[in-house]
Each structure stands twice: as structure tokens, then as C-alpha cells.
Short mmCIF file of N, CA and C in Angstrom, two decimals:
data_model
loop_
_atom_site.label_atom_id
_atom_site.label_comp_id
_atom_site.label_asym_id
_atom_site.label_seq_id
_atom_site.Cartn_x
_atom_site.Cartn_y
_atom_site.Cartn_z
N MET A 1 92.12 39.72 30.44
CA MET A 1 90.97 40.15 29.34
C MET A 1 90.14 41.09 30.54
N THR A 2 89.79 42.03 29.89
CA THR A 2 89.04 43.22 30.67
C THR A 2 87.76 43.41 29.46
N THR A 3 86.75 43.87 29.92
CA THR A 3 85.21 44.01 28.81
C THR A 3 84.80 45.07 29.76
N GLN A 4 84.04 45.77 29.17
CA GLN A 4 83.41 47.03 29.60
C GLN A 4 81.79 46.49 28.91
N SER A 5 81.38 45.60 30.15
CA SER A 5 80.22 45.43 30.41
C SER A 5 78.87 46.55 30.56
N PRO A 6 77.63 46.43 30.16
CA PRO A 6 76.43 47.93 30.10
C PRO A 6 76.55 47.89 31.67
N LEU A 7 76.83 46.89 32.47
CA LEU A 7 76.36 47.33 34.30
C LEU A 7 77.62 48.33 34.91
N GLU A 8 78.74 48.27 33.84
CA GLU A 8 79.81 49.00 34.25
C GLU A 8 79.64 50.44 33.37
N THR A 9 79.18 50.48 32.68
CA THR A 9 78.43 51.81 31.79
C THR A 9 78.01 52.19 32.52
N VAL A 10 76.51 51.85 33.16
CA VAL A 10 75.84 52.45 34.29
C VAL A 10 76.74 52.68 35.25
N ILE A 11 76.99 52.12 36.16
CA ILE A 11 78.28 52.23 37.68
C ILE A 11 78.91 54.00 36.92
N ASN A 12 79.63 53.83 36.07
CA ASN A 12 80.83 54.70 35.49
C ASN A 12 80.05 56.00 35.09
N ALA A 13 78.54 56.05 34.76
CA ALA A 13 77.85 56.88 34.34
C ALA A 13 77.31 57.94 35.51
N ARG A 14 77.08 57.03 36.62
CA ARG A 14 76.10 57.38 37.71
C ARG A 14 76.94 58.65 39.07
N HIS A 15 76.29 59.66 38.53
CA HIS A 15 76.92 60.61 39.68
C HIS A 15 75.82 61.34 40.45
N SER A 16 76.05 61.95 41.60
CA SER A 16 75.49 62.59 42.25
C SER A 16 74.91 63.89 41.71
N VAL A 17 73.77 63.97 41.50
CA VAL A 17 73.64 65.47 41.25
C VAL A 17 72.76 66.17 42.12
N ARG A 18 73.10 67.45 41.72
CA ARG A 18 71.94 68.40 43.14
C ARG A 18 71.37 69.43 43.05
N LYS A 19 71.40 69.42 41.11
CA LYS A 19 70.16 70.43 40.90
C LYS A 19 69.40 69.56 39.37
N TYR A 20 67.97 69.61 39.64
CA TYR A 20 67.59 68.93 38.66
C TYR A 20 66.41 69.85 37.99
N ASP A 21 66.02 69.39 36.71
CA ASP A 21 64.95 70.19 35.74
C ASP A 21 64.19 70.65 36.20
N GLY A 22 63.66 70.20 37.14
CA GLY A 22 62.10 70.55 37.76
C GLY A 22 60.87 70.57 37.02
N GLN A 23 61.18 69.79 35.48
CA GLN A 23 59.94 69.53 34.84
C GLN A 23 59.54 68.26 34.86
N THR A 24 60.43 67.59 34.89
CA THR A 24 60.44 65.77 34.16
C THR A 24 59.54 65.58 35.36
N LYS A 25 58.79 64.38 34.80
CA LYS A 25 57.76 63.91 35.70
C LYS A 25 57.94 62.25 35.60
N ILE A 26 57.77 61.66 36.48
CA ILE A 26 57.80 60.12 36.54
C ILE A 26 56.99 59.29 36.50
N GLU A 27 56.30 58.11 35.85
CA GLU A 27 55.06 58.06 35.93
C GLU A 27 54.74 57.07 36.99
N PRO A 28 54.10 56.34 37.86
CA PRO A 28 54.00 55.75 39.16
C PRO A 28 54.81 54.36 38.33
N GLU A 29 54.28 53.85 37.34
CA GLU A 29 54.50 52.57 36.59
C GLU A 29 55.83 52.42 36.39
N GLU A 30 56.21 53.55 36.07
CA GLU A 30 57.76 53.41 35.89
C GLU A 30 58.71 53.37 37.07
N MET A 31 58.37 54.48 38.26
CA MET A 31 58.62 54.23 39.08
C MET A 31 58.68 53.00 39.83
N ASN A 32 57.44 52.19 39.96
CA ASN A 32 57.37 51.33 40.28
C ASN A 32 58.14 49.87 39.86
N GLN A 33 58.66 50.14 38.21
CA GLN A 33 59.48 49.23 38.04
C GLN A 33 60.58 49.41 38.38
N MET A 34 61.26 50.68 38.66
CA MET A 34 62.51 50.55 39.16
C MET A 34 62.40 50.12 40.63
N LEU A 35 61.52 50.23 41.22
CA LEU A 35 61.61 50.11 42.60
C LEU A 35 61.48 48.59 42.99
N GLN A 36 60.72 47.77 41.59
CA GLN A 36 60.53 46.53 41.80
C GLN A 36 62.42 46.00 41.78
N THR A 37 62.72 46.18 40.83
CA THR A 37 63.87 46.04 40.23
C THR A 37 64.92 46.02 41.89
N ALA A 38 64.87 47.25 42.18
CA ALA A 38 65.87 47.56 43.76
C ALA A 38 66.10 47.03 44.34
N PHE A 39 64.41 46.22 44.78
CA PHE A 39 64.11 45.27 45.94
C PHE A 39 64.59 44.24 45.59
N LEU A 40 65.02 43.64 44.23
CA LEU A 40 65.79 42.31 44.35
C LEU A 40 66.89 42.04 44.92
N ALA A 41 67.71 43.61 45.43
CA ALA A 41 68.68 43.23 46.15
C ALA A 41 68.56 42.46 47.70
N PRO A 42 69.60 41.99 47.65
CA PRO A 42 69.98 41.50 49.33
C PRO A 42 69.82 41.98 50.06
N THR A 43 69.18 40.97 51.60
CA THR A 43 68.98 41.75 52.68
C THR A 43 69.40 40.60 53.65
N ALA A 44 69.78 40.56 54.97
CA ALA A 44 70.12 40.18 55.76
C ALA A 44 69.07 39.13 56.08
N LEU A 45 69.39 37.89 56.20
CA LEU A 45 68.80 36.80 56.35
C LEU A 45 67.63 36.71 55.53
N ASN A 46 67.31 37.67 54.21
CA ASN A 46 66.47 37.81 53.57
C ASN A 46 65.24 38.20 53.90
N GLN A 47 65.20 38.87 55.25
CA GLN A 47 64.24 39.22 55.67
C GLN A 47 63.22 40.37 55.59
N GLN A 48 64.04 41.46 54.37
CA GLN A 48 63.53 42.48 53.60
C GLN A 48 62.23 43.38 54.31
N PRO A 49 63.61 44.26 55.27
CA PRO A 49 62.90 45.02 56.05
C PRO A 49 62.61 46.45 55.59
N ILE A 50 63.25 46.73 54.64
CA ILE A 50 63.02 48.31 53.98
C ILE A 50 61.95 48.44 53.30
N ARG A 51 61.42 49.31 53.61
CA ARG A 51 60.48 50.54 52.78
C ARG A 51 60.62 51.19 52.39
N ALA A 52 59.69 51.49 51.15
CA ALA A 52 60.28 53.30 50.56
C ALA A 52 58.95 53.84 50.23
N LEU A 53 59.22 54.95 50.60
CA LEU A 53 58.19 55.99 50.62
C LEU A 53 58.29 57.09 49.39
N VAL A 54 57.66 56.86 48.44
CA VAL A 54 57.92 57.82 47.14
C VAL A 54 57.25 59.41 47.24
N ILE A 55 57.87 60.62 48.02
CA ILE A 55 57.12 61.70 47.59
C ILE A 55 57.35 62.36 46.07
N THR A 56 55.99 62.67 46.05
CA THR A 56 56.35 63.61 44.49
C THR A 56 55.48 64.76 45.00
N ASP A 57 54.85 64.87 45.99
CA ASP A 57 53.78 66.23 46.39
C ASP A 57 54.76 67.33 46.24
N ALA A 58 54.12 68.49 45.52
CA ALA A 58 55.73 69.68 45.56
C ALA A 58 55.15 70.43 47.04
N GLN A 59 54.45 70.37 47.62
CA GLN A 59 54.20 71.16 48.86
C GLN A 59 54.72 70.54 50.21
N LEU A 60 54.60 68.88 49.74
CA LEU A 60 55.40 68.39 51.17
C LEU A 60 56.64 68.20 50.71
N ARG A 61 57.39 68.21 49.87
CA ARG A 61 58.63 68.11 49.79
C ARG A 61 59.07 69.52 50.21
N GLU A 62 58.73 70.77 50.21
CA GLU A 62 58.77 72.19 49.86
C GLU A 62 59.00 72.05 51.91
N GLN A 63 58.02 71.34 52.34
CA GLN A 63 58.17 71.11 54.04
C GLN A 63 58.98 70.36 54.30
N LEU A 64 59.71 69.59 53.39
CA LEU A 64 60.92 68.32 54.05
C LEU A 64 62.14 69.33 53.97
N CYS A 65 61.92 70.43 52.79
CA CYS A 65 63.29 71.26 52.64
C CYS A 65 63.95 71.58 54.11
N ALA A 66 63.52 71.97 55.05
CA ALA A 66 63.61 72.41 56.19
C ALA A 66 64.11 71.43 56.79
N ALA A 67 63.78 70.28 57.18
CA ALA A 67 64.55 68.85 57.66
C ALA A 67 65.76 68.47 56.52
N THR A 68 65.84 69.32 55.98
CA THR A 68 66.96 68.78 55.31
C THR A 68 68.50 70.03 54.77
N GLY A 69 68.33 70.92 55.89
CA GLY A 69 68.85 72.14 55.27
C GLY A 69 68.74 72.85 54.24
N ASN A 70 67.71 72.68 53.36
CA ASN A 70 67.11 73.39 52.64
C ASN A 70 68.16 73.18 51.30
N THR A 71 67.89 71.78 50.86
CA THR A 71 68.77 71.39 49.62
C THR A 71 67.98 71.40 48.42
N SER A 72 68.46 71.93 47.36
CA SER A 72 67.45 72.54 46.15
C SER A 72 67.06 70.88 45.16
N GLN A 73 67.37 69.51 45.97
CA GLN A 73 67.28 68.34 45.66
C GLN A 73 66.17 67.95 45.63
N LEU A 74 65.33 68.51 47.01
CA LEU A 74 64.00 68.16 47.01
C LEU A 74 63.09 68.83 46.30
N THR A 75 63.46 70.34 46.01
CA THR A 75 62.34 70.97 45.23
C THR A 75 62.68 70.70 43.89
N THR A 76 63.87 70.54 43.27
CA THR A 76 64.03 70.34 41.63
C THR A 76 63.87 68.91 41.10
N SER A 77 63.67 67.96 41.94
CA SER A 77 63.72 66.49 41.44
C SER A 77 62.41 66.50 41.27
N SER A 78 62.22 64.98 40.49
CA SER A 78 60.62 64.47 40.05
C SER A 78 60.08 64.29 41.40
N ALA A 79 60.97 63.78 41.94
CA ALA A 79 60.70 62.63 43.31
C ALA A 79 61.63 62.48 44.07
N VAL A 80 61.21 61.89 45.68
CA VAL A 80 62.24 61.61 46.41
C VAL A 80 61.94 60.49 46.91
N VAL A 81 62.70 59.51 47.30
CA VAL A 81 62.20 58.53 47.80
C VAL A 81 62.94 58.13 49.15
N LEU A 82 62.30 58.27 49.95
CA LEU A 82 62.92 57.84 51.68
C LEU A 82 62.81 56.01 51.88
N PHE A 83 64.22 55.76 52.33
CA PHE A 83 64.27 54.33 52.10
C PHE A 83 64.34 54.22 53.66
N VAL A 84 63.39 53.76 54.50
CA VAL A 84 63.28 53.02 56.11
C VAL A 84 63.19 51.77 56.42
N LEU A 85 63.77 51.81 57.36
CA LEU A 85 63.74 50.34 57.97
C LEU A 85 62.08 50.37 58.88
N ASP A 86 61.32 49.01 58.34
CA ASP A 86 60.55 48.82 59.16
C ASP A 86 60.65 47.90 59.80
N ARG A 87 60.53 48.29 61.49
CA ARG A 87 61.15 47.25 62.47
C ARG A 87 60.15 45.86 62.52
N GLU A 88 59.06 46.63 62.56
CA GLU A 88 57.99 45.12 62.53
C GLU A 88 57.74 44.39 61.73
N ASN A 89 58.08 44.89 60.39
CA ASN A 89 58.43 43.81 59.24
C ASN A 89 57.26 42.86 59.10
N GLN A 90 56.29 43.68 58.82
CA GLN A 90 55.18 42.61 58.63
C GLN A 90 54.93 41.49 57.23
N HIS A 91 55.49 40.68 56.82
CA HIS A 91 55.09 40.03 55.89
C HIS A 91 53.52 40.27 54.85
N GLN A 92 53.34 40.85 53.74
CA GLN A 92 52.17 41.07 53.28
C GLN A 92 51.05 41.58 53.80
N THR A 93 51.91 42.87 54.54
CA THR A 93 51.16 43.72 55.18
C THR A 93 51.28 45.14 54.58
N PRO A 94 50.44 45.74 53.75
CA PRO A 94 51.08 47.32 52.84
C PRO A 94 51.93 48.22 53.77
N ALA A 95 52.61 48.84 52.99
CA ALA A 95 53.76 49.69 54.17
C ALA A 95 52.98 50.55 54.93
N PHE A 96 53.18 51.40 55.61
CA PHE A 96 53.05 52.88 56.51
C PHE A 96 51.66 52.67 56.55
N GLN A 97 51.53 51.17 57.59
CA GLN A 97 49.95 51.26 57.98
C GLN A 97 50.65 51.45 59.83
N PRO A 98 49.71 51.48 60.46
CA PRO A 98 49.69 51.29 61.86
C PRO A 98 50.41 50.18 62.59
N GLY A 99 51.21 50.63 63.73
CA GLY A 99 51.76 49.41 64.46
C GLY A 99 51.31 47.93 64.54
N GLN A 100 51.95 46.98 64.37
CA GLN A 100 50.94 45.85 64.23
C GLN A 100 51.67 45.17 65.37
N GLY A 101 53.30 44.95 65.98
CA GLY A 101 53.97 44.89 67.24
C GLY A 101 55.28 44.72 67.16
N ASP A 102 55.71 43.56 68.23
CA ASP A 102 57.59 44.29 67.82
C ASP A 102 58.29 43.88 67.03
N ALA A 103 59.43 44.61 66.75
CA ALA A 103 60.44 44.44 65.72
C ALA A 103 61.07 43.09 65.99
N PRO A 104 61.21 42.29 64.72
CA PRO A 104 62.03 41.03 65.17
C PRO A 104 63.66 41.42 65.64
N ALA A 105 63.70 40.48 66.33
CA ALA A 105 64.73 40.97 67.60
C ALA A 105 65.83 40.33 66.89
N GLN A 106 65.97 39.84 65.65
CA GLN A 106 67.44 39.49 64.70
C GLN A 106 67.56 40.22 63.90
N HIS A 107 66.99 41.59 64.06
CA HIS A 107 67.18 42.36 62.78
C HIS A 107 67.73 44.11 63.12
N SER A 108 68.43 44.08 63.80
CA SER A 108 69.19 45.32 63.91
C SER A 108 68.85 46.87 63.28
N ASP A 109 69.50 48.04 63.92
CA ASP A 109 69.29 49.08 63.17
C ASP A 109 70.47 49.37 61.89
N THR A 110 71.65 48.75 62.73
CA THR A 110 73.05 48.58 61.76
C THR A 110 72.54 47.78 61.14
N ILE A 111 72.41 46.78 60.84
CA ILE A 111 72.06 45.65 60.04
C ILE A 111 70.71 46.40 58.67
N GLY A 112 69.85 46.91 59.36
CA GLY A 112 68.84 47.76 58.49
C GLY A 112 69.70 48.81 57.66
N ALA A 113 70.39 49.11 58.38
CA ALA A 113 71.06 50.45 57.68
C ALA A 113 71.65 49.61 56.12
N LEU A 114 72.39 48.84 56.46
CA LEU A 114 73.40 47.74 55.34
C LEU A 114 72.61 47.79 54.38
N ASP A 115 71.20 47.09 54.46
CA ASP A 115 70.59 46.46 53.82
C ASP A 115 70.04 47.65 52.85
N THR A 116 69.69 49.12 53.45
CA THR A 116 69.11 50.37 53.26
C THR A 116 70.15 50.20 51.64
N GLY A 117 71.08 50.15 52.52
CA GLY A 117 72.61 50.96 51.24
C GLY A 117 72.35 50.15 49.86
N LEU A 118 71.98 48.72 50.29
CA LEU A 118 71.98 47.67 49.29
C LEU A 118 70.81 48.34 47.90
N ILE A 119 69.75 48.53 48.61
CA ILE A 119 68.76 48.36 47.89
C ILE A 119 68.83 50.04 47.05
N ALA A 120 69.30 50.91 47.87
CA ALA A 120 69.09 52.16 47.28
C ALA A 120 70.33 52.12 46.06
N MET A 121 71.45 51.45 46.35
CA MET A 121 72.03 51.68 45.31
C MET A 121 72.11 51.22 44.36
N GLN A 122 71.22 49.63 43.97
CA GLN A 122 70.68 49.39 43.51
C GLN A 122 69.39 50.46 42.62
N PHE A 123 68.54 50.94 43.26
CA PHE A 123 67.72 52.19 42.80
C PHE A 123 68.50 53.14 41.83
N MET A 124 69.67 53.49 42.16
CA MET A 124 70.64 54.23 41.45
C MET A 124 70.76 54.38 40.36
N LEU A 125 71.22 52.71 40.56
CA LEU A 125 71.37 52.38 38.96
C LEU A 125 70.64 52.04 38.40
N VAL A 126 69.34 51.36 38.69
CA VAL A 126 67.73 51.33 37.70
C VAL A 126 67.82 52.55 37.14
N ALA A 127 67.61 53.70 38.33
CA ALA A 127 67.50 55.10 37.99
C ALA A 127 68.34 55.60 36.86
N LYS A 128 69.65 55.37 36.73
CA LYS A 128 70.71 55.81 35.64
C LYS A 128 70.38 55.16 34.10
N ASP A 129 70.23 53.83 34.69
CA ASP A 129 69.88 52.88 33.17
C ASP A 129 68.40 53.57 32.63
N HIS A 130 67.83 54.10 33.08
CA HIS A 130 66.36 54.33 32.61
C HIS A 130 66.42 55.78 32.34
N GLY A 131 67.64 56.59 32.33
CA GLY A 131 67.92 57.74 32.29
C GLY A 131 67.58 58.92 33.12
N TYR A 132 67.57 58.84 34.32
CA TYR A 132 67.41 59.86 35.43
C TYR A 132 68.65 59.60 36.23
N ASP A 133 69.10 60.73 36.60
CA ASP A 133 69.69 61.05 37.86
C ASP A 133 69.13 61.05 38.94
N THR A 134 70.23 60.86 39.70
CA THR A 134 69.86 60.46 41.63
C THR A 134 70.87 61.15 42.34
N ASN A 135 70.69 61.33 43.70
CA ASN A 135 71.51 61.58 44.83
C ASN A 135 71.21 61.30 46.12
N PRO A 136 71.72 60.49 46.37
CA PRO A 136 71.27 59.74 48.10
C PRO A 136 71.57 61.00 49.20
N MET A 137 71.16 60.67 50.13
CA MET A 137 71.16 62.33 50.91
C MET A 137 70.94 61.15 52.45
N THR A 138 71.83 61.54 53.28
CA THR A 138 71.72 61.10 54.86
C THR A 138 72.23 61.89 55.88
N GLY A 139 71.77 63.54 55.37
CA GLY A 139 71.93 64.16 56.40
C GLY A 139 70.79 65.15 55.98
N PHE A 140 69.87 64.62 57.12
CA PHE A 140 68.49 65.10 56.79
C PHE A 140 68.24 64.85 58.32
N ASP A 141 67.36 65.45 59.07
CA ASP A 141 66.31 65.61 59.81
C ASP A 141 65.21 64.12 60.01
N ALA A 142 65.88 62.98 60.21
CA ALA A 142 65.35 61.82 60.83
C ALA A 142 63.67 62.46 61.57
N ALA A 143 63.72 62.61 62.35
CA ALA A 143 63.16 63.13 63.45
C ALA A 143 61.87 64.16 62.63
N GLY A 144 62.41 64.97 61.93
CA GLY A 144 61.89 65.81 61.72
C GLY A 144 60.66 65.24 60.06
N PHE A 145 61.26 64.59 59.49
CA PHE A 145 60.82 63.84 58.35
C PHE A 145 59.60 63.16 58.62
N THR A 146 60.00 62.46 60.30
CA THR A 146 58.87 60.92 60.84
C THR A 146 57.72 62.12 60.79
N LYS A 147 58.00 63.25 61.31
CA LYS A 147 57.21 64.28 62.15
C LYS A 147 56.15 64.79 61.16
N ILE A 148 56.63 65.44 59.64
CA ILE A 148 56.06 65.55 58.69
C ILE A 148 55.33 65.09 57.77
N LEU A 149 56.11 63.72 57.66
CA LEU A 149 55.43 62.47 56.68
C LEU A 149 54.17 61.87 57.76
N ASN A 150 54.17 61.68 59.10
CA ASN A 150 53.25 61.26 60.04
C ASN A 150 53.54 60.06 60.07
N LEU A 151 54.96 59.34 60.56
CA LEU A 151 55.05 58.22 60.70
C LEU A 151 55.18 57.59 62.02
N ASP A 152 54.73 56.21 61.89
CA ASP A 152 54.91 55.73 63.28
C ASP A 152 56.69 55.68 63.73
N ALA A 153 56.80 56.72 64.75
CA ALA A 153 58.32 56.79 64.75
C ALA A 153 58.84 55.46 65.63
N GLN A 154 57.74 54.75 66.57
CA GLN A 154 58.64 53.04 66.93
C GLN A 154 58.95 52.18 66.01
N ARG A 155 57.89 52.20 64.84
CA ARG A 155 57.98 51.18 63.91
C ARG A 155 59.24 51.68 62.88
N TYR A 156 59.26 52.68 62.25
CA TYR A 156 59.87 52.82 61.30
C TYR A 156 61.10 54.12 61.12
N GLN A 157 62.34 53.98 60.74
CA GLN A 157 63.60 53.98 61.17
C GLN A 157 63.95 54.97 59.56
N PRO A 158 63.86 56.42 59.05
CA PRO A 158 64.38 56.84 58.03
C PRO A 158 65.75 56.68 58.09
N LEU A 159 65.74 56.03 57.06
CA LEU A 159 67.69 55.71 56.93
C LEU A 159 68.49 56.62 55.87
N LEU A 160 67.44 56.89 54.39
CA LEU A 160 67.95 57.41 53.50
C LEU A 160 67.27 57.99 52.81
N LEU A 161 67.38 59.00 52.21
CA LEU A 161 66.87 59.65 50.70
C LEU A 161 67.33 59.95 49.69
N VAL A 162 66.75 59.74 48.75
CA VAL A 162 66.82 59.55 47.46
C VAL A 162 66.47 60.34 46.34
N SER A 163 67.12 61.61 45.92
CA SER A 163 66.54 62.22 45.20
C SER A 163 66.64 61.56 43.58
N ILE A 164 65.51 62.26 42.53
CA ILE A 164 65.30 61.50 41.95
C ILE A 164 64.71 62.30 40.22
N GLY A 165 65.65 62.34 38.88
CA GLY A 165 64.73 63.17 38.10
C GLY A 165 65.88 63.77 36.53
N LYS A 166 65.90 64.45 36.27
CA LYS A 166 66.59 65.02 35.07
C LYS A 166 67.54 65.88 35.63
N ALA A 167 68.88 65.50 35.43
CA ALA A 167 69.85 66.93 35.79
C ALA A 167 69.70 68.31 35.26
N ALA A 168 69.66 69.14 35.87
CA ALA A 168 69.26 70.63 35.37
C ALA A 168 71.29 70.81 35.10
N VAL A 169 72.13 70.37 36.06
CA VAL A 169 73.79 70.34 36.08
C VAL A 169 74.40 69.26 36.28
N ALA A 170 74.69 68.68 35.29
CA ALA A 170 74.85 67.50 35.59
C ALA A 170 75.91 67.36 36.61
N GLY A 171 75.62 66.19 37.05
CA GLY A 171 76.89 65.47 37.84
C GLY A 171 78.44 65.03 37.87
N LYS A 172 79.38 65.21 38.47
CA LYS A 172 80.59 65.42 38.52
C LYS A 172 80.63 64.24 39.07
N MET A 173 82.22 63.29 38.29
CA MET A 173 82.73 61.68 38.99
C MET A 173 83.70 62.50 40.34
N ALA A 174 82.93 62.30 41.41
CA ALA A 174 84.04 62.91 42.30
C ALA A 174 85.12 62.05 42.45
N ASP A 175 86.21 62.70 43.35
CA ASP A 175 87.33 62.32 43.75
C ASP A 175 87.61 61.23 44.50
N HIS A 176 88.10 60.04 44.05
CA HIS A 176 88.06 58.61 45.02
C HIS A 176 89.64 58.24 45.14
N GLN A 177 90.11 57.86 46.13
CA GLN A 177 90.98 57.19 46.53
C GLN A 177 92.26 56.10 45.75
N PRO A 178 92.70 56.45 45.57
CA PRO A 178 93.52 55.20 44.80
C PRO A 178 93.61 54.02 45.07
N LEU A 179 93.16 52.93 44.34
CA LEU A 179 92.74 51.59 44.50
C LEU A 179 94.18 51.01 45.59
N LEU A 180 95.17 51.17 45.24
CA LEU A 180 96.28 51.19 46.06
C LEU A 180 96.09 51.28 47.74
N THR A 181 95.41 52.36 48.14
CA THR A 181 94.80 52.73 49.28
C THR A 181 93.79 52.22 49.95
N LEU A 182 93.05 51.62 49.23
CA LEU A 182 91.64 50.94 49.53
C LEU A 182 91.77 49.60 49.59
N VAL A 183 92.40 48.64 48.73
CA VAL A 183 92.23 47.26 48.42
C VAL A 183 94.14 46.34 49.12
N ASP A 184 93.80 45.52 49.61
CA ASP A 184 95.03 44.91 49.80
C ASP A 184 95.01 43.72 49.94
N TYR A 185 96.09 42.47 49.39
CA TYR A 185 95.71 41.01 49.38
C TYR A 185 96.86 40.36 50.21
N ARG A 186 96.66 39.33 50.81
CA ARG A 186 97.46 38.75 51.68
C ARG A 186 97.01 37.22 51.13
#
């Protein structure tokens, strides 16, 4: 028996967008609502070491363009969300504060990258459900972002950038490999 659940509808409708309308504003309350749901994603050992920096300021996004290869997503989207690993991971401490100590030894940058992927994918699906389009970006200069955003380089490791807004040019379904080449049963 096959069903088309609302989740599958959202998954099938989400495609990466390269150019946004440049006009749509996302209110902080709605952004917080989407991020609240995104952060329900699982993390290794439930350590929750991922933080998000929402960048809406047009001048700041213009500065960040050079560190991403001048992609139009940064200047035409409503916002970009930078997901970072917080190596100190001090619970109940507001994000992006000065350093507090050493990172938990059991949470590596690799596991942090996996955690980031889960949270960011959940964010992109929630955003689509809210009527927004997204595009994940890994091809950016993390050191450049760290400097421009004045982040503590010892504490925060930028891992993934997600643009969000309303598409000016619709995203297209990417070519995907046939399931036969991706899955085997034993």
C-alpha cells in the first residue's frame, strides 16, 4: 500500500533555488518558529551543539558574498542562516558569546557536521512547508565568514549556509541516481 503523506509532498516539492525575489521579508517570529522545529532534529548523544546565526542585514550579506564566490543567493534571499558547531556547547548560554572553556571531547567536528546536516535539512523542509524556498551551501570560505561575522574561531566552526526566501526562478528537480545503484538488500 502506498500513500502520499504531507511530508512526502513537502520533500518532493523542495528544490534548491539560486535566485530569490529580493523583496520577501520573513518576520523574526516566523523564522524562530521554523528554527524551533528544525532544532527538534536529533543530535549525537543529544548534545545539541549546533547554533544558527540568521543574517538578514543587506550590507553584511553583501560583504559575505566575496567569501562564497559571489553567489546571488546571499543578496537576493530574505535571509541566510549559518549553521555552526559550538565546540564549547554551554547549555543555557546564549549563542555567539565569548568563549567559556574547552569543547566536549566526545563531540568531534565530523559528528557536528552530521548533526548540522540533520538540523539544516529539517529547517529546509519546514521552510518549504511555510511557503519558502531554500538552498544549502557548503562552498563558502568558513574562515572568511568567521572574520566578517567576528566569530570566536576556537569555539565556532561554520559548517553550512542555507539561503531562504521566495524564488524568482523556480528550483528544478536535480538528477538523481536510480535506486538500484544506491540500495542493496542482504
